Tab-separated table of C-alpha atoms in Angstrom:
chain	number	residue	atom	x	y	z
A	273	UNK	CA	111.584	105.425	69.285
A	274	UNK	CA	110.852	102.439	67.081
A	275	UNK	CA	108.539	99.252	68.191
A	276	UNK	CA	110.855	97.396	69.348
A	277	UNK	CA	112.604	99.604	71.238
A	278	UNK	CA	109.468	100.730	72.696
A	279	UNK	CA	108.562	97.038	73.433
A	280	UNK	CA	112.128	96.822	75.307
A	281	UNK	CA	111.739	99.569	77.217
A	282	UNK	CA	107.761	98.716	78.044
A	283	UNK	CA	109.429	94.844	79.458
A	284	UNK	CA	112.239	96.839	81.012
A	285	UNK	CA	109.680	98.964	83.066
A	286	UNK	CA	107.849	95.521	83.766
A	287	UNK	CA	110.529	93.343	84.960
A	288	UNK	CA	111.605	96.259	87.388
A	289	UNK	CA	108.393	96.245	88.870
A	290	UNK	CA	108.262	92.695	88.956
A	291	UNK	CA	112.045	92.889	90.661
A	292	UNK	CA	110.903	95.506	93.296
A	293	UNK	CA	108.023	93.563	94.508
A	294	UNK	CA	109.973	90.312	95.392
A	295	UNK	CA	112.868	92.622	96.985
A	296	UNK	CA	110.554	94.284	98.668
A	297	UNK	CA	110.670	90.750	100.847
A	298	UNK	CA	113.940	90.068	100.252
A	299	UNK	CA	116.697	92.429	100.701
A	300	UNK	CA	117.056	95.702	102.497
A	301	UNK	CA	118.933	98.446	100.034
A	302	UNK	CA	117.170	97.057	96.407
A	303	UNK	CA	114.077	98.380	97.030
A	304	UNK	CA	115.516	101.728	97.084
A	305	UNK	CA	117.446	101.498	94.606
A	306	UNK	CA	115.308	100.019	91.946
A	307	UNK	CA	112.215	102.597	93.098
A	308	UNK	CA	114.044	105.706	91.405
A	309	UNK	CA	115.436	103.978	88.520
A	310	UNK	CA	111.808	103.047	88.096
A	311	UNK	CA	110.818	107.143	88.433
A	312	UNK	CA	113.225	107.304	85.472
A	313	UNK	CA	112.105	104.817	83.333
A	314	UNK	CA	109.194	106.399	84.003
A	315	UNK	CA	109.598	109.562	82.498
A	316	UNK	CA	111.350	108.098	80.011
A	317	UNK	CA	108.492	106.766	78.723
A	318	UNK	CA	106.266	109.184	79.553
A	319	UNK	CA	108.737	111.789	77.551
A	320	UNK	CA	108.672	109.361	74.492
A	321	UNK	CA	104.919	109.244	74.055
A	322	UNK	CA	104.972	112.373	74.362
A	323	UNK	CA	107.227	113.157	71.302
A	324	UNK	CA	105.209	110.360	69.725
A	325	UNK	CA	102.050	112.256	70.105
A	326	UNK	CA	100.326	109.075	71.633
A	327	UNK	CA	96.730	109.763	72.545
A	328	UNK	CA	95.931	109.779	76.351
A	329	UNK	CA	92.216	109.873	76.141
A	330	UNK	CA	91.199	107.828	78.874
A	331	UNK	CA	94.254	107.882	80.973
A	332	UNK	CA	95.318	111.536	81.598
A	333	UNK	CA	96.704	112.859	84.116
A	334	UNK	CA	93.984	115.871	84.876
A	335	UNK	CA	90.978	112.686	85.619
A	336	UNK	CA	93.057	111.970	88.833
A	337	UNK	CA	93.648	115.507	89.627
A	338	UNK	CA	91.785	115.679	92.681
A	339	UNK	CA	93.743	112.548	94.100
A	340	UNK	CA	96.948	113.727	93.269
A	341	UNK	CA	96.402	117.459	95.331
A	342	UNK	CA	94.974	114.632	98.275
A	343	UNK	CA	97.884	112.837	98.564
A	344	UNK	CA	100.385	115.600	97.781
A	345	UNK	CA	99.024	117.141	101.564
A	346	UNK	CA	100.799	114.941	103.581
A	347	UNK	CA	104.313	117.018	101.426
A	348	UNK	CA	103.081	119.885	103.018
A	349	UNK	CA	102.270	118.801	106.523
A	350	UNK	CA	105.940	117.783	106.520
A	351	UNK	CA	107.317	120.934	105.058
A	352	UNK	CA	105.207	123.332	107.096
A	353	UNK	CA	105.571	121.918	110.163
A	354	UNK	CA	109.538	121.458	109.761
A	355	UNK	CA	109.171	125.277	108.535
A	356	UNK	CA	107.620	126.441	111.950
A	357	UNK	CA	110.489	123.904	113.740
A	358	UNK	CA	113.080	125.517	111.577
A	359	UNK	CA	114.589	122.194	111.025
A	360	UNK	CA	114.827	120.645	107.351
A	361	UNK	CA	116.935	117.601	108.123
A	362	UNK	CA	115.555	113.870	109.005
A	363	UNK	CA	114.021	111.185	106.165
A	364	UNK	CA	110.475	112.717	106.968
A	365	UNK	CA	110.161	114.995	103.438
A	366	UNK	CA	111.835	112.358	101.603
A	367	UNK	CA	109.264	109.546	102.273
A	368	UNK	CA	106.335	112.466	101.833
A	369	UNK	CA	108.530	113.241	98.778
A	370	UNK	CA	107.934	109.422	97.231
A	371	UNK	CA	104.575	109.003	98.017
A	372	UNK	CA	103.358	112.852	97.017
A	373	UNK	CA	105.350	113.522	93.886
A	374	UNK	CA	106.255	109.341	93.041
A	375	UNK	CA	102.992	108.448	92.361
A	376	UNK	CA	102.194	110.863	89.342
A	377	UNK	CA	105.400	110.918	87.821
A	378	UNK	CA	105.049	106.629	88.099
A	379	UNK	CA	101.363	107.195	86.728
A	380	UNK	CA	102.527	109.657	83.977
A	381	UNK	CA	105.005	106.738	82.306
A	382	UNK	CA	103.395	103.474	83.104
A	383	UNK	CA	100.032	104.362	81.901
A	384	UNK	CA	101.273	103.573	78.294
A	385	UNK	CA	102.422	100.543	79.252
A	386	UNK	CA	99.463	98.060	76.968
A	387	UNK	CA	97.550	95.795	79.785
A	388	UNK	CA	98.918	92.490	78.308
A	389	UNK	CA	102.429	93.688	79.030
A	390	UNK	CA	102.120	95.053	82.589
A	391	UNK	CA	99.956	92.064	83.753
A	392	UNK	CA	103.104	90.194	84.102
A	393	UNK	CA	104.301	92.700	87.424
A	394	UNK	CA	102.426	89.706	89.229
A	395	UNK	CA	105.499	87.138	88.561
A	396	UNK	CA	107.347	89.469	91.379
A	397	UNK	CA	104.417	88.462	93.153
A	398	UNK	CA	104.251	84.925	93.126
A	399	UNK	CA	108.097	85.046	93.357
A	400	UNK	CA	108.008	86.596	96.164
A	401	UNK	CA	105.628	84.003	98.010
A	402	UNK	CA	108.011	81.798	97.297
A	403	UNK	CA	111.106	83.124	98.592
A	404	UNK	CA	108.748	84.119	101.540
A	405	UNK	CA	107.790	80.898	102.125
A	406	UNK	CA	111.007	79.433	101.612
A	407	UNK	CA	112.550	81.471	104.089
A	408	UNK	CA	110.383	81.433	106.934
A	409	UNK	CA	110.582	77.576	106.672
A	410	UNK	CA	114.236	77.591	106.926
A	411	UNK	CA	113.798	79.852	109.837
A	412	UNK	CA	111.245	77.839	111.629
A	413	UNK	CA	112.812	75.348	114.610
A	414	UNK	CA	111.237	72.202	115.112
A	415	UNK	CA	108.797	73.399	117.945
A	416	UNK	CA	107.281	76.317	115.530
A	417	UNK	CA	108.585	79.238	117.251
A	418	UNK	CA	108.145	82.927	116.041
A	419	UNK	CA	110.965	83.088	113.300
A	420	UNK	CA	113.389	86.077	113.212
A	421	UNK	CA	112.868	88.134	110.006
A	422	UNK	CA	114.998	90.806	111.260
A	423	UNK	CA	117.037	90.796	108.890
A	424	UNK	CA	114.677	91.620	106.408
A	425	UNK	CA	111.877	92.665	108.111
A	426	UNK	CA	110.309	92.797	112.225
A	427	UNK	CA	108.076	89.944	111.865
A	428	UNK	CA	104.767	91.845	112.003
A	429	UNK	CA	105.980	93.647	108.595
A	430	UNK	CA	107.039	90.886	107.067
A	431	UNK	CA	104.184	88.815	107.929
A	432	UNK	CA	101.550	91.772	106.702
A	433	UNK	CA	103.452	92.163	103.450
A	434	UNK	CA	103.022	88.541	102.890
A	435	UNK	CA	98.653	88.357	103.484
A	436	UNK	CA	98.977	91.421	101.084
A	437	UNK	CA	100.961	89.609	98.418
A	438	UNK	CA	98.521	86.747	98.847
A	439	UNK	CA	95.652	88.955	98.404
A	440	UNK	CA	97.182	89.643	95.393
A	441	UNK	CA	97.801	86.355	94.129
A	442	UNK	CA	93.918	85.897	95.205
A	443	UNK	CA	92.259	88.630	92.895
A	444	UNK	CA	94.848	87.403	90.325
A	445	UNK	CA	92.769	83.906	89.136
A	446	UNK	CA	91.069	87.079	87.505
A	447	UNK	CA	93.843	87.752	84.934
A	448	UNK	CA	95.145	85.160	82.377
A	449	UNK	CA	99.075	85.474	82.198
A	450	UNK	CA	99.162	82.154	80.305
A	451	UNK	CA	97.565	79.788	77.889
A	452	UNK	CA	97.559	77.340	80.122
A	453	UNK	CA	94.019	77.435	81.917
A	454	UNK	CA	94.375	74.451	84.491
A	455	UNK	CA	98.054	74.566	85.048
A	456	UNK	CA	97.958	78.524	85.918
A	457	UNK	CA	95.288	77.835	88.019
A	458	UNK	CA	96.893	75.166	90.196
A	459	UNK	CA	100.089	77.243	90.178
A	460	UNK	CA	98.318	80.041	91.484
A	461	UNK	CA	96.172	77.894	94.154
A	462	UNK	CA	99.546	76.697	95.268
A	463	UNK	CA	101.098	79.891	95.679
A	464	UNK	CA	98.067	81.350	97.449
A	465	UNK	CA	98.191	78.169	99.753
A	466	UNK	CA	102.034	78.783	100.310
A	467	UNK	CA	101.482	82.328	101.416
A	468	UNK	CA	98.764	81.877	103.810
A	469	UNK	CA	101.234	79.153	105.282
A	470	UNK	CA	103.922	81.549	105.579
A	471	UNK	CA	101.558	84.231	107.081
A	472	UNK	CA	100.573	81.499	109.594
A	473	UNK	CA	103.995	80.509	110.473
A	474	UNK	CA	104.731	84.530	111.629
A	475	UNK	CA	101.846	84.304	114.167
A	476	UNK	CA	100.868	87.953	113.632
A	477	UNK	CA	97.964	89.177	115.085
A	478	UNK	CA	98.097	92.366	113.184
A	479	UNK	CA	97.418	90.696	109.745
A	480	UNK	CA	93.741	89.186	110.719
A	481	UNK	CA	93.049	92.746	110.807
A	482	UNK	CA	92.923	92.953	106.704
A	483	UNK	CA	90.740	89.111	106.644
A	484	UNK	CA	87.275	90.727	106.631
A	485	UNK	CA	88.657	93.339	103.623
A	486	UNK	CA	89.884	90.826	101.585
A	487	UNK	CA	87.160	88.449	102.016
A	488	UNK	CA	84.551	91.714	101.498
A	489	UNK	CA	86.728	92.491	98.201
A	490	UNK	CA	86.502	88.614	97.416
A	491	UNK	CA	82.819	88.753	97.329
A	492	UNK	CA	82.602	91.794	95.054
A	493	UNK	CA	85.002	90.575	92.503
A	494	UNK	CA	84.091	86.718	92.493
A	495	UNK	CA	80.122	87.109	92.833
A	496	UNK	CA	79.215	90.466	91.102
A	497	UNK	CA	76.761	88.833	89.421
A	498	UNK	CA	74.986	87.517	92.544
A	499	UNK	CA	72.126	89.297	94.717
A	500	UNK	CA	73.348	91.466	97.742
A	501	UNK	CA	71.311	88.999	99.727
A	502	UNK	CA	73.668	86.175	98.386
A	503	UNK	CA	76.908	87.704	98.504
A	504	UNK	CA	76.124	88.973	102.124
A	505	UNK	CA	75.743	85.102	102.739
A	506	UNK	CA	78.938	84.140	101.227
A	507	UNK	CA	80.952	86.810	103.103
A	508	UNK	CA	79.776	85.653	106.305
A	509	UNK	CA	80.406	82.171	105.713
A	510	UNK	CA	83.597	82.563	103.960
A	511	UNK	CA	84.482	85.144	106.970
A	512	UNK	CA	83.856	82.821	109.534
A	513	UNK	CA	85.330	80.324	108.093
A	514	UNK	CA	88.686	82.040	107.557
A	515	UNK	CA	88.741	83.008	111.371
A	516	UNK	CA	87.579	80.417	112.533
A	517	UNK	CA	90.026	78.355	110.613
A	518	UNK	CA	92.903	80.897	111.743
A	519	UNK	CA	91.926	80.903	115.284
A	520	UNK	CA	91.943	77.442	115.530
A	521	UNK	CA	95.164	76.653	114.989
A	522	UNK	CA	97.147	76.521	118.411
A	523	UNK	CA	100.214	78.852	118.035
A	524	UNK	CA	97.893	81.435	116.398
A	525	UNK	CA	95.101	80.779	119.574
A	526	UNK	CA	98.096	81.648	122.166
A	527	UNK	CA	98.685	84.541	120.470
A	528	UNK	CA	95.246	85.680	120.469
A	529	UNK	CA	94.537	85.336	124.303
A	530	UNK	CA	98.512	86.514	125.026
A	531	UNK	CA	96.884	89.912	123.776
A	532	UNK	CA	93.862	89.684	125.823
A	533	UNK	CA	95.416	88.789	128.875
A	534	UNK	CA	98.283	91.459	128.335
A	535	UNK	CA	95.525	94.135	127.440
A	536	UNK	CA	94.006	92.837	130.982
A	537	UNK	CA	96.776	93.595	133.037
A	538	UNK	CA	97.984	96.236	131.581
A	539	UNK	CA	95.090	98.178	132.188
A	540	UNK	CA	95.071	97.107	136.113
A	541	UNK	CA	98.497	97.718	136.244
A	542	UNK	CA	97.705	101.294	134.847
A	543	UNK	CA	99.931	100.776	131.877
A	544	UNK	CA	103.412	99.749	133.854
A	545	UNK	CA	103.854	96.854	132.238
A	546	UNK	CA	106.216	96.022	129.818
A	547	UNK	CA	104.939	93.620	127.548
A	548	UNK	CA	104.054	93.317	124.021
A	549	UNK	CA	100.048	95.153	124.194
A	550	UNK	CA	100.791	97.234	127.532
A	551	UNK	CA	104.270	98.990	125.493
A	552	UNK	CA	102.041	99.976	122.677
A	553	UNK	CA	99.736	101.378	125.073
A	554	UNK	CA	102.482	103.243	126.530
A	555	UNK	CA	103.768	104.719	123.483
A	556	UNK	CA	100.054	105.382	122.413
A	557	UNK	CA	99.470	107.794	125.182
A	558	UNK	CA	103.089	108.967	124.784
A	559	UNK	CA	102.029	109.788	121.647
A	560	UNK	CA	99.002	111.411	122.438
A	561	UNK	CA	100.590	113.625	124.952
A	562	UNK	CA	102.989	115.108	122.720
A	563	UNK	CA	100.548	116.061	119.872
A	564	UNK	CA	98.412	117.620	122.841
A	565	UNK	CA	101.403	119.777	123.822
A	566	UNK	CA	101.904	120.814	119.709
A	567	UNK	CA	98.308	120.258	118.123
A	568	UNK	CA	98.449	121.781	114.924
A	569	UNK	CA	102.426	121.220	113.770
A	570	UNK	CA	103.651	118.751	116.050
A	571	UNK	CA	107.304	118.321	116.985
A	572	UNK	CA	108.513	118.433	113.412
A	573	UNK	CA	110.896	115.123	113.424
A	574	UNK	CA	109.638	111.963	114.106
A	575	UNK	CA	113.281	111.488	115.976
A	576	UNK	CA	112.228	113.959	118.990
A	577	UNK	CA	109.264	110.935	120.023
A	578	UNK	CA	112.205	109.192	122.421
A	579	UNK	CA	113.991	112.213	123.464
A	580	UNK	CA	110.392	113.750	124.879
A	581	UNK	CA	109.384	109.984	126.541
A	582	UNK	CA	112.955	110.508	128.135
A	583	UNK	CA	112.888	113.729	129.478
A	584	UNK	CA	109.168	114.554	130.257
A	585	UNK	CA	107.414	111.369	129.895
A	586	UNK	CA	108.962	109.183	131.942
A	587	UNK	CA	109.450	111.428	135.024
A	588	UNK	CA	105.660	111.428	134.864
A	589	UNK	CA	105.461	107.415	134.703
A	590	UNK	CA	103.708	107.746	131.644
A	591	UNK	CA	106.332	105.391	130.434
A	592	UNK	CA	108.541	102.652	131.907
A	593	UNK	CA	112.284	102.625	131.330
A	594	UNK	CA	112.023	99.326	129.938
A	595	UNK	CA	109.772	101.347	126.787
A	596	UNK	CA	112.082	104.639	127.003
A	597	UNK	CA	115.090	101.961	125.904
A	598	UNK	CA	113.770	99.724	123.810
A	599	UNK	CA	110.925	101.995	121.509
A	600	UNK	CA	111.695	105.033	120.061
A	601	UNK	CA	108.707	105.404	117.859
A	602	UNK	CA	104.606	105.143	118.527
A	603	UNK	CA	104.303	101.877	116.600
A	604	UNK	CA	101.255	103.291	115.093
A	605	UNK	CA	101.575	105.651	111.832
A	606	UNK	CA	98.537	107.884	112.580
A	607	UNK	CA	99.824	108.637	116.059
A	608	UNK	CA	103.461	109.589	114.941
A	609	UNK	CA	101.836	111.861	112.173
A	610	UNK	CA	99.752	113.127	114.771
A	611	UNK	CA	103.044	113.812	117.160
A	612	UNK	CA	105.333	114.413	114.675
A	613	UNK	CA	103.452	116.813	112.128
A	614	UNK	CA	100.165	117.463	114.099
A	615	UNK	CA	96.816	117.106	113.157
A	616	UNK	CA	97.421	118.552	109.139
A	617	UNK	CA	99.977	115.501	109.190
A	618	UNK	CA	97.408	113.220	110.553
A	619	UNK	CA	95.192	114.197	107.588
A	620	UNK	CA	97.735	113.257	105.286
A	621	UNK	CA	98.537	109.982	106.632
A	622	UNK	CA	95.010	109.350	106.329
A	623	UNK	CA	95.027	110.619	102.564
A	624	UNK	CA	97.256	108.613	101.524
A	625	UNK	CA	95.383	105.173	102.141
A	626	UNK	CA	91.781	106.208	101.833
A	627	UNK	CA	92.306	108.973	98.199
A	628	UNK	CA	93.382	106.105	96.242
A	629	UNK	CA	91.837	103.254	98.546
A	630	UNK	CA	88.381	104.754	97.942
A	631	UNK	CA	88.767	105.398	94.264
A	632	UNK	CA	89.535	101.667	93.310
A	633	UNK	CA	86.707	100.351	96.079
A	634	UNK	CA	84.436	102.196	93.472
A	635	UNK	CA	86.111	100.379	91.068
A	636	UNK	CA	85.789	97.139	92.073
A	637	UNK	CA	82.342	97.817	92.842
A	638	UNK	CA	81.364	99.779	90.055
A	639	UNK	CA	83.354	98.175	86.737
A	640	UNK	CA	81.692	95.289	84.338
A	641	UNK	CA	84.478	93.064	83.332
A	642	UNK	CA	86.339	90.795	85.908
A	643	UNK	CA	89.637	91.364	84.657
A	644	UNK	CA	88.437	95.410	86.120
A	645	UNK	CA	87.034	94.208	88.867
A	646	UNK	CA	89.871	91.922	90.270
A	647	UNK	CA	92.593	94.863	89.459
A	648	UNK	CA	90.848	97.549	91.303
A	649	UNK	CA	90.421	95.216	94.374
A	650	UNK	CA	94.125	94.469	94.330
A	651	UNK	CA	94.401	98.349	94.430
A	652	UNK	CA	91.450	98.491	97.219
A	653	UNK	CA	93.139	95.269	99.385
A	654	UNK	CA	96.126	96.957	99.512
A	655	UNK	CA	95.372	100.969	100.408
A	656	UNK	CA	92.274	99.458	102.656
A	657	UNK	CA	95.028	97.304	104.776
A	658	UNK	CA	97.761	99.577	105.006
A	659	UNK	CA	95.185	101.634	106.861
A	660	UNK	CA	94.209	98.930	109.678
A	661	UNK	CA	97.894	97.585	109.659
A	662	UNK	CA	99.242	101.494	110.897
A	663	UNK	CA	96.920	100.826	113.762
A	664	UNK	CA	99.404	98.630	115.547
A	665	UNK	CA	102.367	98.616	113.086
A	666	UNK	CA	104.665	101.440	111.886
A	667	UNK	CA	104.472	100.445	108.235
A	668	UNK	CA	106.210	103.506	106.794
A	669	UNK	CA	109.082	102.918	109.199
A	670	UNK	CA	111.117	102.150	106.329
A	671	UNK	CA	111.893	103.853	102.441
A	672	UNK	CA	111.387	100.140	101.257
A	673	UNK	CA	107.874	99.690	102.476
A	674	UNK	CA	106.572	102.859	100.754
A	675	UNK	CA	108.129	102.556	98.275
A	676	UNK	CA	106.686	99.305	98.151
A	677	UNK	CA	103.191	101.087	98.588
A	678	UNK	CA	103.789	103.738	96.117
A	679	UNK	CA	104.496	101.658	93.090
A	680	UNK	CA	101.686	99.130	93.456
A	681	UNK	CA	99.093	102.057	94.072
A	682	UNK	CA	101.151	103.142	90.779
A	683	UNK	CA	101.141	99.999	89.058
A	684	UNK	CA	97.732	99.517	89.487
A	685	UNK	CA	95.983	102.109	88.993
A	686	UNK	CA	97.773	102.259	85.369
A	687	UNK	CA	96.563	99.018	84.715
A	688	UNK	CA	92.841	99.948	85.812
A	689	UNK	CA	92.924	103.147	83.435
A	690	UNK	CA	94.590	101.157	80.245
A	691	UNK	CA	92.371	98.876	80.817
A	692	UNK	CA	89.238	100.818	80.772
A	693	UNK	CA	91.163	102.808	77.579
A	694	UNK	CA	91.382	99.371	75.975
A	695	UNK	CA	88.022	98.165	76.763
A	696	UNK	CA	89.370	94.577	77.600
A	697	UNK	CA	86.844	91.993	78.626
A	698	UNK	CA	87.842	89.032	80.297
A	699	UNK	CA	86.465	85.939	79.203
A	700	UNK	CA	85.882	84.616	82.466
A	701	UNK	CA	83.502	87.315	83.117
């Protein structure tokens, strides 16, 4: 393949990306769609340099060996406990199937991809802040009720996808995409200012779950060169700040002591209620029964969760009718792997954030140059989250979400290696 071929199919790869990301928050079958043509391009590329004989020192495979085989054991929680269950169908090995085997072949291609060509995967980011915002404000009625994102997303998705786009955007005054010094800044100001707006406007508790990581992340990135005495100053001023500046604002206040009041009741009630916090509880010790009935394989289909609540569960009271109806999942991703695939599932849940999630907090901690830095703590925001959003949010309920997850982890870890490979320094550093 000549240059410019190879350049096409390089901006091809990136624009994809780029596309995913902002239909990632706004459509429902794109997603999909574009995440396996992107597994093609993939090994398209991948089988080009190949042919080319392009040196990979730097960025081979075998140096992420060991996190690879980690997140390739939630594939085999799923298979062996759907072995045992002698039942192959649901979505259960496809979504282990994206994460598992999607994330090296995505690594294998876009690792050639040069660093001043992929950097531009963050338009699809700022893009899709924008439609974000855009569409929550047309959603929003004059009294600044909850918007309906259903069509899109449940509100508590949408709203975490957001803070993690934003977080993004954040780490991203790190990396020079234009010429233009001042006006990228303000651009990107704006557009970080936008999505914490939008995140407001969704009133989701769940999200001020990821504040202290990014603000941690913040401080490792922005003030490397400052003592740990400083930086442990900054973070708790810039951490109070934030939630204090959150938690003042009135609809996000309500929704604060909503939850506290629910959690209150429910627990006097002895979980009969069927609100928003007393449900989850519910389905939390729904979910815990179940795995306690099938410890080490689970049910083997995360679709047996309502049938069980209906047949056992709520005979027992363990669950109202009201849940039985309306829920037929944990809303929590640790406790469906733990119902649904048992305790080896669990450990692959927990694999998948916290393999790659730990390797780029090194990163971030660890690298020189601030272009490094603020690319590994994009990597670290987003595994880091995705772990303390599962706590009260299904995340994976969909293919679009992770697939979502897989190609950034992708994305970015390619950009960390080529970058390292290129020996890039910022000159902001």
């Amino acid at each position: 393949m000549n240059s410019r071929a190879q350049t096409i199919l390089d901006y091809s790869i990136v624009s994809m990306i780029a596309g995913m990301i902002l239909s990632t928050v706004s459509s429902q079958k794109i997603p999909s769609l574009l995440f396996y043509i992107l597994i093609a391009a993939s090994c398209l590329n991948w089988y080009v340099h190949y042919r080319k004989g392009t040196s990979t020192e730097g960025i081979e495979l075998k140096q992420h060996k060991t996190l690879f085989i980690l997140c390739s054991v939630s594939l085999v929680a799923v298979l062996l406990s759907k072995a045992v269950h002698l039942n192959m169908s649901g979505t259960e090995i496809e979504k282990a199937v994206r994460f598992s085997i999607g994330l090296p072949l995505l690594y294998a291609g876009l690792r050639f991809i040069p660093y001043n060509r992929m950097k531009y995967v963050f338009w699809g980011v700022y893009l899709g802040i924008l439609f974000m915002f855009c569409y929550v404000v047309y959603l929003t009625d004059s009294e600044f009720n909850r918007p309906n994102t259903d069509a899109i997303h449940n509100a508590v998705s949408y709203a975490v996808i957001g803070l993690l786009l934003t977080g993004l955007a954040l780490f991203s005054f790190g990396i020079r995409l234009t010429n233009k010094k001042i006006f990228e800044f303000i651009c990107k100001t704006v557009t970080v200012s936008l999505g914490i707006i939008t995140f407001v406007l969704l009133q989701t508790r769940t999200g001020i779950l990821a504040i202290p990581i990014l603000v941690f992340l913040m401080t490792i990135v922005f003030f490397y060169r400052e003592s740990i005495l400083k930086r442990l100053i900054v973070l708790l001023i810039v951490l109070g700040v934030s939630l204090g500046g959150l938690l003042s604002i009135p609809t996000m206040q309500k929704r604060v002591e909503l939850a506290i009041n629910e959690y209150n009741t429910c627990v006097a009630s002895d979980l009969t209620l069927n609100t928003s916090i007393c449900v989850r509880m519910q389905l939390s010790r729904a979910a815990w029964r179940i795995w306690l009935d099938q410890p080490w394989f689970g049910t083997g289909d995360n679709s047996a969760f309502q049938s069980i609540m209906k047949n056992e569960l709520l005979p027992l009271k363990a669950v109202s009718q009201y849940t039985v109806n309306i829920f037929g999942e944990p809303h929590n991703d640790y406790l469906q792997n733990l119902s649904s695939f048992g305790v080896f599932g669990l450990i692959g849940l927990i694999l998948w954030y916290f393999a790659p999630g730990l390797f780029f907090l090194k990163a971030a901690m660890l690298s020189k140059t601030l272009s490094q830095r603020c690319v590994a703590a994009m990597g670290a925001s987003i595994c880091l989250s995705f772990s303390l959003f599962s706590l009260t949010e299904l995340m994976f309920r969909n293919m679009r979400t992770i697939s979502f997850y897989v190609v950034v982890v992708a994305v970015i870890m390619a950009m960390l290696c080529v970058l390292r490979q290129e020996n890039i320094i910022s000159k902001d550093t």
